[in-house]
Amino acid sequence: MPSLPFSEWDGKVSEIKKKIQSVIPGGAWNPLYDTSHLPPEHSDVVIVGGGVLGLSVAYWLKRLEKQRGAIKVLVVERDHTYSQASTVLSVGGIRQQFSLPENIQLSLFSVEFLRNINEYLAVVDDPPLDLQFNPSGYLFLASEKGAATMENNVKVQSLIKEEHVPPGQQGLPKAMLALCPSMGFDSGAVGLENEGWFDPWSLLQGLRRKVQSMGVLFCQGEVTRFVSSSDRMETPSGEEVILKKIHEVHVKVDHSQEYQPVECAIVVNTAGAWSGQIAELAGIGKGPPGTLQGTKLPVEPRKRYVYLWHCPQGPGLEAPLLADPSGAYFRRDGLGNNYLGGCSPTAEEEPDPGNLEVDHDFFQDKVWPLLAQRVPAFETLKVKSAWAGYYDYNTFDQNGVVGPHPLVVNMYFATGFSGHGLQQAPAVGRAVAEMVLEGHFQTIDLSPFLFSRFYLGEKAQEHCII
């Protein structure tokens, strides 16, 4: 085959490039390495974890910034499918029935956010967001032993002055019994206003769409290291402590053996079940036992199962989400007599969090008998599917950790909610943004949820945990 002159060969190459460009979308021909998947070299705030809590923090940082575009925010999420995120596990419950005033206030704002979702998350030229919010209520049942605790909880709820959201009503009103004649009751409390459930995935996608429109950047990758500087100081009691400030976050992007350094001023740890590991990377807890420097973030992954079953004779359309004192719970799913539910395991029954395999025997042996005891019709239920996911479980007091670390001064937390983080995410994101931008909580005082309580041994004990 005769060779082409150089002039003709140049023409052929040009033709080939044009053909490639015609079938592959993109800009001008550029043979350089594509860096579009890499994080920026600098970001004012790096949020580690792109679930609902992380996205909520990003949203409120941008919404509350003094000048449009003043704050550059990067969200780092290692799994863009969210296959292991707590959001996937959640049945999407929203309630104000808590024992701590702070939790009640968080959920009061969150339900207002959810009810008016398009006032907050609407994006120009995009269709309105539908969270499929279903205000069918929350019914907490109590054993004889737990009746006094529930009565106290209702009193606390009554003290939270919100005229548009009445507290849980104790004693199971006749109307509730009429709605659920097939259920067996002892005593309990029911919230019929602004309590129920919504679609978690829709909220996550709505937040992600909105923050992208606000200029928040995303990177799929894993945080592997923090680079920080240290200063020694002496406390009023004479104890010497080391203050740290993170200057750089190393992000290992997918399909690469290298990391990308990102200079930053603030890091927000919203890594959910893995936030304890992120805290360790920052040196948190790596000090002498019994000291503030040696106090770990007590958040770890706990595996939970959700089961979907069908029961033609099950509770009707007006049935609330029911939570039994045994730890079992369920709610309707759609209109076809399908139900979602599960049960919190005892300490001895805690499953191995090393995988996401579903234990079907757990439903047969533990969950089903409890459900059938409350709802006899469930004796004939048929399980259709099941999945497993992770709680960001706070082993100290099963409550959230919100705000800055006292020693790693520019790392902030929004984690450890042990199952109620999704429903409180709108309010928690606002609280963290307030702390970052103003230096203190403004709308809801979440001081009891600060990290320092772990060192001081001051539990923010919540009695209404499912």
Coordinates of C-alpha atoms in Angstrom, one line a residue:
M1 CA 0.0 0.0 0.0
P2 CA 1.6 3.4 -1.0
S3 CA 2.2 5.9 1.8
L4 CA 0.4 9.3 1.8
P5 CA 2.2 12.6 1.5
F6 CA 2.4 14.5 4.9
S7 CA -0.1 17.2 3.6
E8 CA -2.7 14.6 2.7
W9 CA -2.1 12.7 6.0
D10 CA -2.8 15.8 8.0
G11 CA -6.1 16.1 6.2
K12 CA -7.0 12.6 7.0
V13 CA -6.3 13.1 10.7
S14 CA -8.4 16.2 10.7
E15 CA -11.3 14.2 9.1
I16 CA -11.0 11.4 11.7
K17 CA -11.2 14.0 14.5
K18 CA -14.3 15.6 13.0
K19 CA -16.0 12.2 12.7
I20 CA -15.2 11.3 16.3
Q21 CA -16.6 14.7 17.5
S22 CA -19.8 14.2 15.5
V23 CA -20.7 11.0 17.5
I24 CA -19.3 11.9 20.9
P25 CA -20.8 14.9 22.7
G26 CA -18.5 17.5 24.1
G27 CA -16.4 20.6 23.3
A28 CA -13.5 21.0 21.0
W29 CA -11.0 18.2 20.5
N30 CA -8.7 18.1 23.5
P31 CA -6.1 15.3 23.8
L32 CA -5.2 16.3 27.4
Y33 CA -6.3 14.2 30.5
D34 CA -9.9 14.8 31.4
T35 CA -10.0 16.3 34.9
S36 CA -13.8 16.9 35.1
H37 CA -14.2 14.1 37.7
L38 CA -11.6 15.6 40.1
P39 CA -12.5 17.9 43.0
P40 CA -11.4 21.5 42.9
E41 CA -8.0 22.5 44.3
H42 CA -9.7 24.8 46.8
S43 CA -13.1 24.8 48.5
D44 CA -14.2 27.0 51.5
V45 CA -16.2 24.0 52.9
V46 CA -15.8 20.3 52.3
I47 CA -18.7 18.2 53.3
V48 CA -17.8 14.5 53.8
G49 CA -20.9 12.5 53.0
G50 CA -23.5 13.3 50.4
G51 CA -26.6 11.9 52.0
V52 CA -29.6 13.9 53.1
L53 CA -27.8 15.4 56.1
G54 CA -24.8 16.5 54.0
L55 CA -27.0 17.9 51.3
S56 CA -29.1 19.8 53.9
V57 CA -25.9 21.4 55.3
A58 CA -24.9 22.4 51.8
Y59 CA -28.3 23.8 51.1
W60 CA -28.4 26.0 54.2
L61 CA -24.8 27.2 53.8
K62 CA -25.7 28.5 50.3
R63 CA -29.1 29.8 51.4
L64 CA -27.7 31.7 54.4
E65 CA -24.6 33.1 52.8
K66 CA -24.4 36.9 52.9
Q67 CA -23.6 37.3 49.2
R68 CA -24.6 35.0 46.4
G69 CA -21.6 32.8 45.5
A70 CA -19.6 33.9 48.5
I71 CA -19.0 30.4 49.8
K72 CA -17.6 27.6 47.7
V73 CA -19.0 24.2 48.9
L74 CA -17.8 20.8 47.9
V75 CA -19.7 17.6 48.7
V76 CA -17.6 14.4 48.6
E77 CA -19.6 11.1 48.4
R78 CA -18.0 7.8 47.7
D79 CA -21.1 6.0 46.5
H80 CA -23.3 7.9 44.0
T81 CA -25.9 5.1 44.1
Y82 CA -26.4 5.5 47.8
S83 CA -26.6 1.8 48.1
Q84 CA -25.3 1.8 51.7
A85 CA -26.7 5.1 52.8
S86 CA -29.1 5.3 55.7
T87 CA -31.6 6.9 53.3
V88 CA -32.1 3.6 51.6
L89 CA -33.0 1.9 54.8
S90 CA -35.4 4.5 56.1
V91 CA -39.2 4.0 55.9
G92 CA -39.5 7.8 55.9
G93 CA -41.2 8.5 59.2
I94 CA -41.7 12.0 60.5
R95 CA -43.0 12.7 64.0
Q96 CA -42.8 15.2 66.9
Q97 CA -43.3 12.5 69.6
F98 CA -39.9 12.7 71.3
S99 CA -38.9 13.0 74.9
L100 CA -36.3 15.8 74.4
P101 CA -37.4 19.3 73.6
E102 CA -34.6 19.7 71.1
N103 CA -35.8 16.7 69.1
I104 CA -39.3 18.0 69.2
Q105 CA -38.2 21.4 67.9
L106 CA -36.1 19.9 65.2
S107 CA -39.0 17.8 63.9
L108 CA -41.4 20.7 64.1
F109 CA -39.3 22.7 61.7
S110 CA -38.6 19.7 59.5
V111 CA -42.3 18.9 59.0
E112 CA -42.9 22.6 58.0
F113 CA -40.0 22.2 55.5
L114 CA -41.4 19.0 54.1
R115 CA -45.0 20.3 53.8
N116 CA -43.8 23.4 51.9
I117 CA -41.0 21.6 50.1
N118 CA -41.3 23.6 46.8
E119 CA -40.9 26.9 48.6
Y120 CA -37.5 25.7 49.6
L121 CA -36.3 23.3 46.9
A122 CA -38.0 24.5 43.7
V123 CA -35.7 24.9 40.7
V124 CA -36.5 27.2 37.8
D125 CA -37.9 25.2 34.8
D126 CA -37.8 21.9 36.6
P127 CA -41.1 20.1 37.6
P128 CA -42.3 20.6 41.2
L129 CA -41.0 18.1 43.8
D130 CA -43.5 15.6 45.2
L131 CA -42.3 13.9 48.5
Q132 CA -45.5 11.8 48.7
F133 CA -46.0 13.1 52.2
N134 CA -48.7 11.0 54.0
P135 CA -49.9 12.6 57.2
S136 CA -51.6 9.4 58.6
G137 CA -50.1 9.8 62.0
Y138 CA -47.8 8.0 64.4
L139 CA -49.0 5.6 67.1
F140 CA -46.6 4.8 69.9
L141 CA -47.8 1.9 72.1
A142 CA -46.6 1.5 75.7
S143 CA -46.3 -1.4 78.1
E144 CA -47.6 -1.0 81.6
K145 CA -44.0 -0.3 82.7
G146 CA -43.5 2.3 80.0
A147 CA -46.9 4.2 80.5
A148 CA -45.4 6.7 83.0
T149 CA -42.5 7.5 80.6
M150 CA -44.9 8.1 77.8
E151 CA -47.1 10.4 80.0
N152 CA -44.0 12.5 80.8
N153 CA -43.1 12.6 77.1
V154 CA -46.6 14.0 76.2
K155 CA -46.2 16.6 78.9
V156 CA -42.8 17.7 77.4
Q157 CA -44.5 17.9 74.0
S158 CA -47.2 20.1 75.4
L159 CA -44.7 22.6 76.7
I160 CA -43.4 23.2 73.2
K161 CA -45.5 26.1 72.1
E162 CA -46.6 25.5 68.5
E163 CA -50.3 26.1 68.0
H164 CA -50.3 24.6 64.6
V165 CA -48.9 21.2 65.8
P166 CA -50.6 19.7 68.8
P167 CA -48.6 17.3 71.0
G168 CA -49.1 13.6 71.0
Q169 CA -52.4 12.6 72.8
Q170 CA -52.1 10.0 75.5
G171 CA -54.8 7.5 76.2
L172 CA -55.6 6.5 72.6
P173 CA -58.7 8.5 71.7
K174 CA -61.8 6.7 70.6
A175 CA -61.3 8.0 67.1
M176 CA -58.0 6.2 66.9
L177 CA -59.5 3.0 68.1
A178 CA -62.3 3.3 65.5
L179 CA -59.7 3.8 62.8
C180 CA -57.8 0.6 63.8
P181 CA -60.4 -1.9 65.1
S182 CA -58.1 -4.8 64.1
M183 CA -55.2 -3.7 66.3
G184 CA -54.6 -4.8 69.9
F185 CA -53.9 -2.0 72.3
D186 CA -52.6 -1.5 75.8
S187 CA -51.9 2.2 76.3
G188 CA -50.0 4.7 74.2
A189 CA -49.9 8.1 72.5
V190 CA -50.9 9.1 69.0
G191 CA -49.9 12.1 66.9
L192 CA -52.5 12.7 64.2
E193 CA -51.3 16.2 63.0
N194 CA -48.1 16.6 60.9
E195 CA -47.0 13.0 61.6
G196 CA -46.7 10.2 59.1
W197 CA -44.2 9.4 56.4
F198 CA -42.7 10.5 53.1
D199 CA -40.4 9.3 50.3
P200 CA -36.8 9.6 51.4
W201 CA -35.4 9.1 47.9
S202 CA -37.4 12.0 46.6
L203 CA -36.1 14.3 49.3
L204 CA -32.5 13.3 48.6
Q205 CA -32.9 13.8 44.9
G206 CA -34.7 17.1 45.4
L207 CA -31.9 18.4 47.7
R208 CA -29.2 17.3 45.3
R209 CA -30.9 19.0 42.4
K210 CA -31.4 22.2 44.3
V211 CA -27.9 22.5 45.7
Q212 CA -26.4 21.9 42.3
S213 CA -28.5 24.8 41.0
M214 CA -27.0 26.9 43.8
G215 CA -23.5 26.2 42.7
V216 CA -22.5 23.4 45.1
L217 CA -19.8 21.1 43.6
F218 CA -19.9 17.3 43.8
C219 CA -17.1 14.7 43.7
Q220 CA -17.4 10.9 43.8
G221 CA -14.5 9.7 45.9
E222 CA -13.3 8.8 49.3
V223 CA -11.6 11.0 51.9
T224 CA -8.4 9.3 52.9
R225 CA -6.4 11.9 54.9
F226 CA -6.6 15.3 56.6
V227 CA -3.5 17.6 56.7
S228 CA -3.6 19.8 59.7
S229 CA -1.5 22.2 61.9
S230 CA -1.3 22.0 65.7
D231 CA -1.0 24.5 68.5
R232 CA -0.6 23.7 72.2
M233 CA -2.6 25.6 74.8
E234 CA -3.3 25.3 78.5
T235 CA -6.9 25.1 79.9
P236 CA -8.0 27.1 83.0
S237 CA -7.6 23.9 85.0
G238 CA -4.0 23.6 84.0
E239 CA -4.4 20.7 81.4
E240 CA -2.4 21.0 78.3
V241 CA -4.3 20.3 75.1
I242 CA -3.5 20.3 71.4
L243 CA -5.7 22.4 69.1
K244 CA -5.8 21.3 65.5
K245 CA -6.9 23.0 62.3
I246 CA -7.5 21.1 59.1
H247 CA -6.0 22.8 56.0
E248 CA -6.3 20.1 53.4
V249 CA -8.5 17.1 52.6
H250 CA -7.1 14.3 50.4
V251 CA -9.7 12.7 48.1
K252 CA -9.1 9.5 46.3
V253 CA -11.3 9.5 43.3
D254 CA -12.8 6.4 41.7
H255 CA -10.7 4.3 39.3
S256 CA -7.5 6.0 40.4
Q257 CA -4.6 5.2 42.7
E258 CA -3.9 8.8 43.3
Y259 CA -5.5 11.4 45.6
Q260 CA -6.4 15.0 44.9
P261 CA -5.6 17.5 47.7
V262 CA -8.3 20.1 48.4
E263 CA -7.4 23.1 50.5
C264 CA -10.3 24.2 52.8
A265 CA -11.3 26.3 55.7
I266 CA -14.1 24.1 57.1
V267 CA -14.8 20.3 57.1
V268 CA -18.3 19.0 57.9
N269 CA -18.5 15.3 58.9
T270 CA -21.8 14.0 57.7
A271 CA -20.5 10.5 56.8
G272 CA -23.3 8.7 58.6
A273 CA -22.4 5.2 59.8
W274 CA -18.8 5.9 58.9
S275 CA -18.4 9.3 60.5
G276 CA -16.5 7.7 63.4
Q277 CA -13.8 6.6 60.9
I278 CA -13.7 10.1 59.4
A279 CA -13.2 11.5 62.9
E280 CA -10.3 9.1 63.5
L281 CA -8.7 10.3 60.3
A282 CA -8.7 13.8 61.7
G283 CA -7.0 12.5 64.9
I284 CA -10.1 12.7 67.1
G285 CA -9.9 10.2 70.0
K286 CA -6.2 9.6 69.5
G287 CA -5.1 10.8 72.9
P288 CA -4.8 9.5 76.5
P289 CA -7.9 7.7 77.8
G290 CA -10.1 9.9 80.0
T291 CA -9.0 13.1 78.3
L292 CA -10.8 15.3 75.9
Q293 CA -8.1 14.5 73.3
G294 CA -8.7 10.8 73.8
T295 CA -12.5 11.0 73.5
K296 CA -13.7 9.2 70.4
L297 CA -16.8 10.0 68.3
P298 CA -19.0 7.1 69.5
V299 CA -20.8 6.5 66.1
E300 CA -20.6 3.2 64.4
P301 CA -22.6 1.3 61.7
R302 CA -25.5 -0.9 62.9
K303 CA -27.3 -3.1 60.4
R304 CA -31.1 -3.0 60.3
Y305 CA -33.6 -4.9 58.2
V306 CA -36.7 -3.6 56.5
Y307 CA -39.3 -6.1 55.2
L308 CA -42.1 -5.5 52.7
W309 CA -45.2 -7.8 53.0
H310 CA -48.7 -8.2 51.6
C311 CA -51.8 -8.8 53.7
P312 CA -55.2 -8.4 52.0
Q313 CA -57.0 -8.1 55.4
G314 CA -54.5 -5.8 57.0
P315 CA -55.2 -2.3 58.5
G316 CA -56.8 0.2 56.1
L317 CA -55.8 3.4 54.4
E318 CA -56.2 5.6 57.6
A319 CA -53.9 3.4 59.8
P320 CA -51.0 5.3 61.3
L321 CA -47.4 4.2 61.5
L322 CA -47.4 1.9 64.6
A323 CA -44.4 1.5 67.0
D324 CA -44.6 -1.3 69.5
P325 CA -42.7 -1.2 72.8
S326 CA -41.1 -4.4 71.7
G327 CA -39.3 -2.5 69.0
A328 CA -41.5 -3.7 66.1
Y329 CA -43.0 -1.2 63.8
F330 CA -44.9 -1.0 60.5
R331 CA -46.7 1.3 58.1
R332 CA -48.7 1.0 55.0
D333 CA -46.9 1.2 51.6
G334 CA -49.1 2.5 48.8
L335 CA -52.7 1.5 48.3
G336 CA -52.5 -2.3 47.6
N337 CA -52.4 -3.7 51.2
N338 CA -48.7 -3.7 51.3
Y339 CA -46.8 -2.9 54.4
L340 CA -43.2 -1.9 55.4
G341 CA -41.8 -2.7 58.8
G342 CA -39.1 -4.4 61.0
C343 CA -37.9 -4.5 64.5
S344 CA -34.9 -3.2 66.5
P345 CA -32.8 -6.1 67.7
T346 CA -31.7 -6.6 71.2
A347 CA -28.0 -6.2 72.1
E348 CA -27.6 -10.0 71.8
E349 CA -29.3 -10.0 68.4
E350 CA -27.2 -7.3 66.8
P351 CA -26.3 -8.5 63.3
D352 CA -22.8 -8.4 61.8
P353 CA -22.5 -5.0 60.0
G354 CA -19.8 -6.4 57.7
N355 CA -22.3 -7.1 55.0
L356 CA -25.8 -6.2 53.9
E357 CA -27.3 -9.7 53.7
V358 CA -30.9 -10.0 55.0
D359 CA -31.7 -12.4 57.8
H360 CA -35.1 -13.8 56.8
D361 CA -35.2 -16.0 59.9
F362 CA -35.2 -12.8 62.0
F363 CA -38.5 -11.9 60.5
Q364 CA -40.0 -15.3 60.9
D365 CA -38.8 -15.8 64.5
K366 CA -38.8 -12.3 66.0
V367 CA -40.8 -9.8 63.9
W368 CA -43.8 -11.7 62.6
P369 CA -44.9 -13.0 66.0
L370 CA -44.9 -9.5 67.4
L371 CA -46.8 -8.1 64.5
A372 CA -49.4 -10.8 64.6
Q373 CA -49.9 -10.2 68.3
R374 CA -50.8 -6.6 67.6
V375 CA -52.7 -7.2 64.3
P376 CA -54.2 -10.7 64.1
A377 CA -54.7 -10.3 60.3
F378 CA -50.9 -10.3 59.9
E379 CA -50.9 -14.0 60.7
T380 CA -51.6 -14.6 57.0
L381 CA -49.1 -12.0 55.6
K382 CA -46.7 -12.9 52.9
V383 CA -43.2 -11.3 52.6
K384 CA -42.6 -9.9 49.2
S385 CA -39.1 -8.5 49.6
A386 CA -36.6 -7.2 52.1
W387 CA -33.4 -5.2 52.3
A388 CA -30.7 -4.1 54.8
G389 CA -29.1 -0.8 55.5
Y390 CA -27.1 1.1 58.1
Y391 CA -28.0 3.3 61.1
D392 CA -25.4 5.8 62.1
Y393 CA -25.7 4.5 65.7
N394 CA -24.5 6.7 68.6
T395 CA -23.5 4.2 71.3
F396 CA -23.4 6.9 74.0
D397 CA -27.0 8.1 74.0
Q398 CA -28.6 7.3 70.6
N399 CA -28.8 11.0 69.8
G400 CA -27.3 13.4 67.2
V401 CA -24.0 15.0 67.3
V402 CA -24.2 18.6 66.0
G403 CA -21.6 21.4 65.9
P404 CA -17.8 21.8 66.1
H405 CA -15.2 19.6 67.7
P406 CA -13.6 21.4 70.7
L407 CA -10.1 20.5 69.6
V408 CA -10.2 19.9 65.9
V409 CA -11.6 23.4 65.7
N410 CA -12.8 23.5 62.0
M411 CA -14.4 20.0 61.9
Y412 CA -18.2 20.2 62.4
F413 CA -20.6 17.2 62.9
A414 CA -24.1 16.3 61.8
T415 CA -24.2 12.6 62.5
G416 CA -25.1 9.9 65.0
F417 CA -28.9 10.3 65.0
S418 CA -29.5 6.5 65.3
G419 CA -32.5 6.3 63.0
H420 CA -34.1 9.8 63.2
G421 CA -31.6 11.8 61.2
L422 CA -33.5 11.7 57.9
Q423 CA -36.7 13.3 59.4
Q424 CA -34.6 16.0 61.2
A425 CA -32.2 16.7 58.4
P426 CA -33.8 20.0 57.2
A427 CA -33.5 21.5 60.7
V428 CA -30.1 20.0 61.5
G429 CA -28.6 21.3 58.3
R430 CA -29.8 24.8 59.2
A431 CA -28.3 24.5 62.7
V432 CA -24.8 23.5 61.4
A433 CA -24.9 26.3 58.8
E434 CA -25.7 28.8 61.6
M435 CA -22.8 27.6 63.6
V436 CA -20.4 27.7 60.7
L437 CA -21.5 31.2 59.5
E438 CA -22.4 32.9 62.8
G439 CA -20.5 30.9 65.4
H440 CA -23.5 29.9 67.4
F441 CA -27.0 28.3 67.1
Q442 CA -29.6 30.8 66.3
T443 CA -33.0 29.2 65.7
I444 CA -32.8 26.1 67.9
D445 CA -30.3 25.7 70.7
L446 CA -28.7 22.3 70.2
S447 CA -26.0 22.7 72.9
P448 CA -27.0 19.4 74.5
F449 CA -25.9 17.7 71.2
L450 CA -22.4 19.1 71.1
F451 CA -19.4 16.7 71.0
S452 CA -18.2 17.8 74.5
R453 CA -20.9 15.8 76.2
F454 CA -19.1 12.6 75.5
Y455 CA -16.1 13.8 77.5
L456 CA -18.3 15.2 80.3
G457 CA -20.5 12.1 80.5
E458 CA -23.6 14.2 80.0
K459 CA -26.1 12.1 78.1
A460 CA -28.9 13.6 76.0
Q461 CA -31.0 10.6 76.5
E462 CA -33.9 10.2 74.1
H463 CA -36.6 7.7 75.2
C464 CA -38.6 7.6 72.0
I465 CA -36.2 5.6 69.7
I466 CA -37.4 3.0 67.2

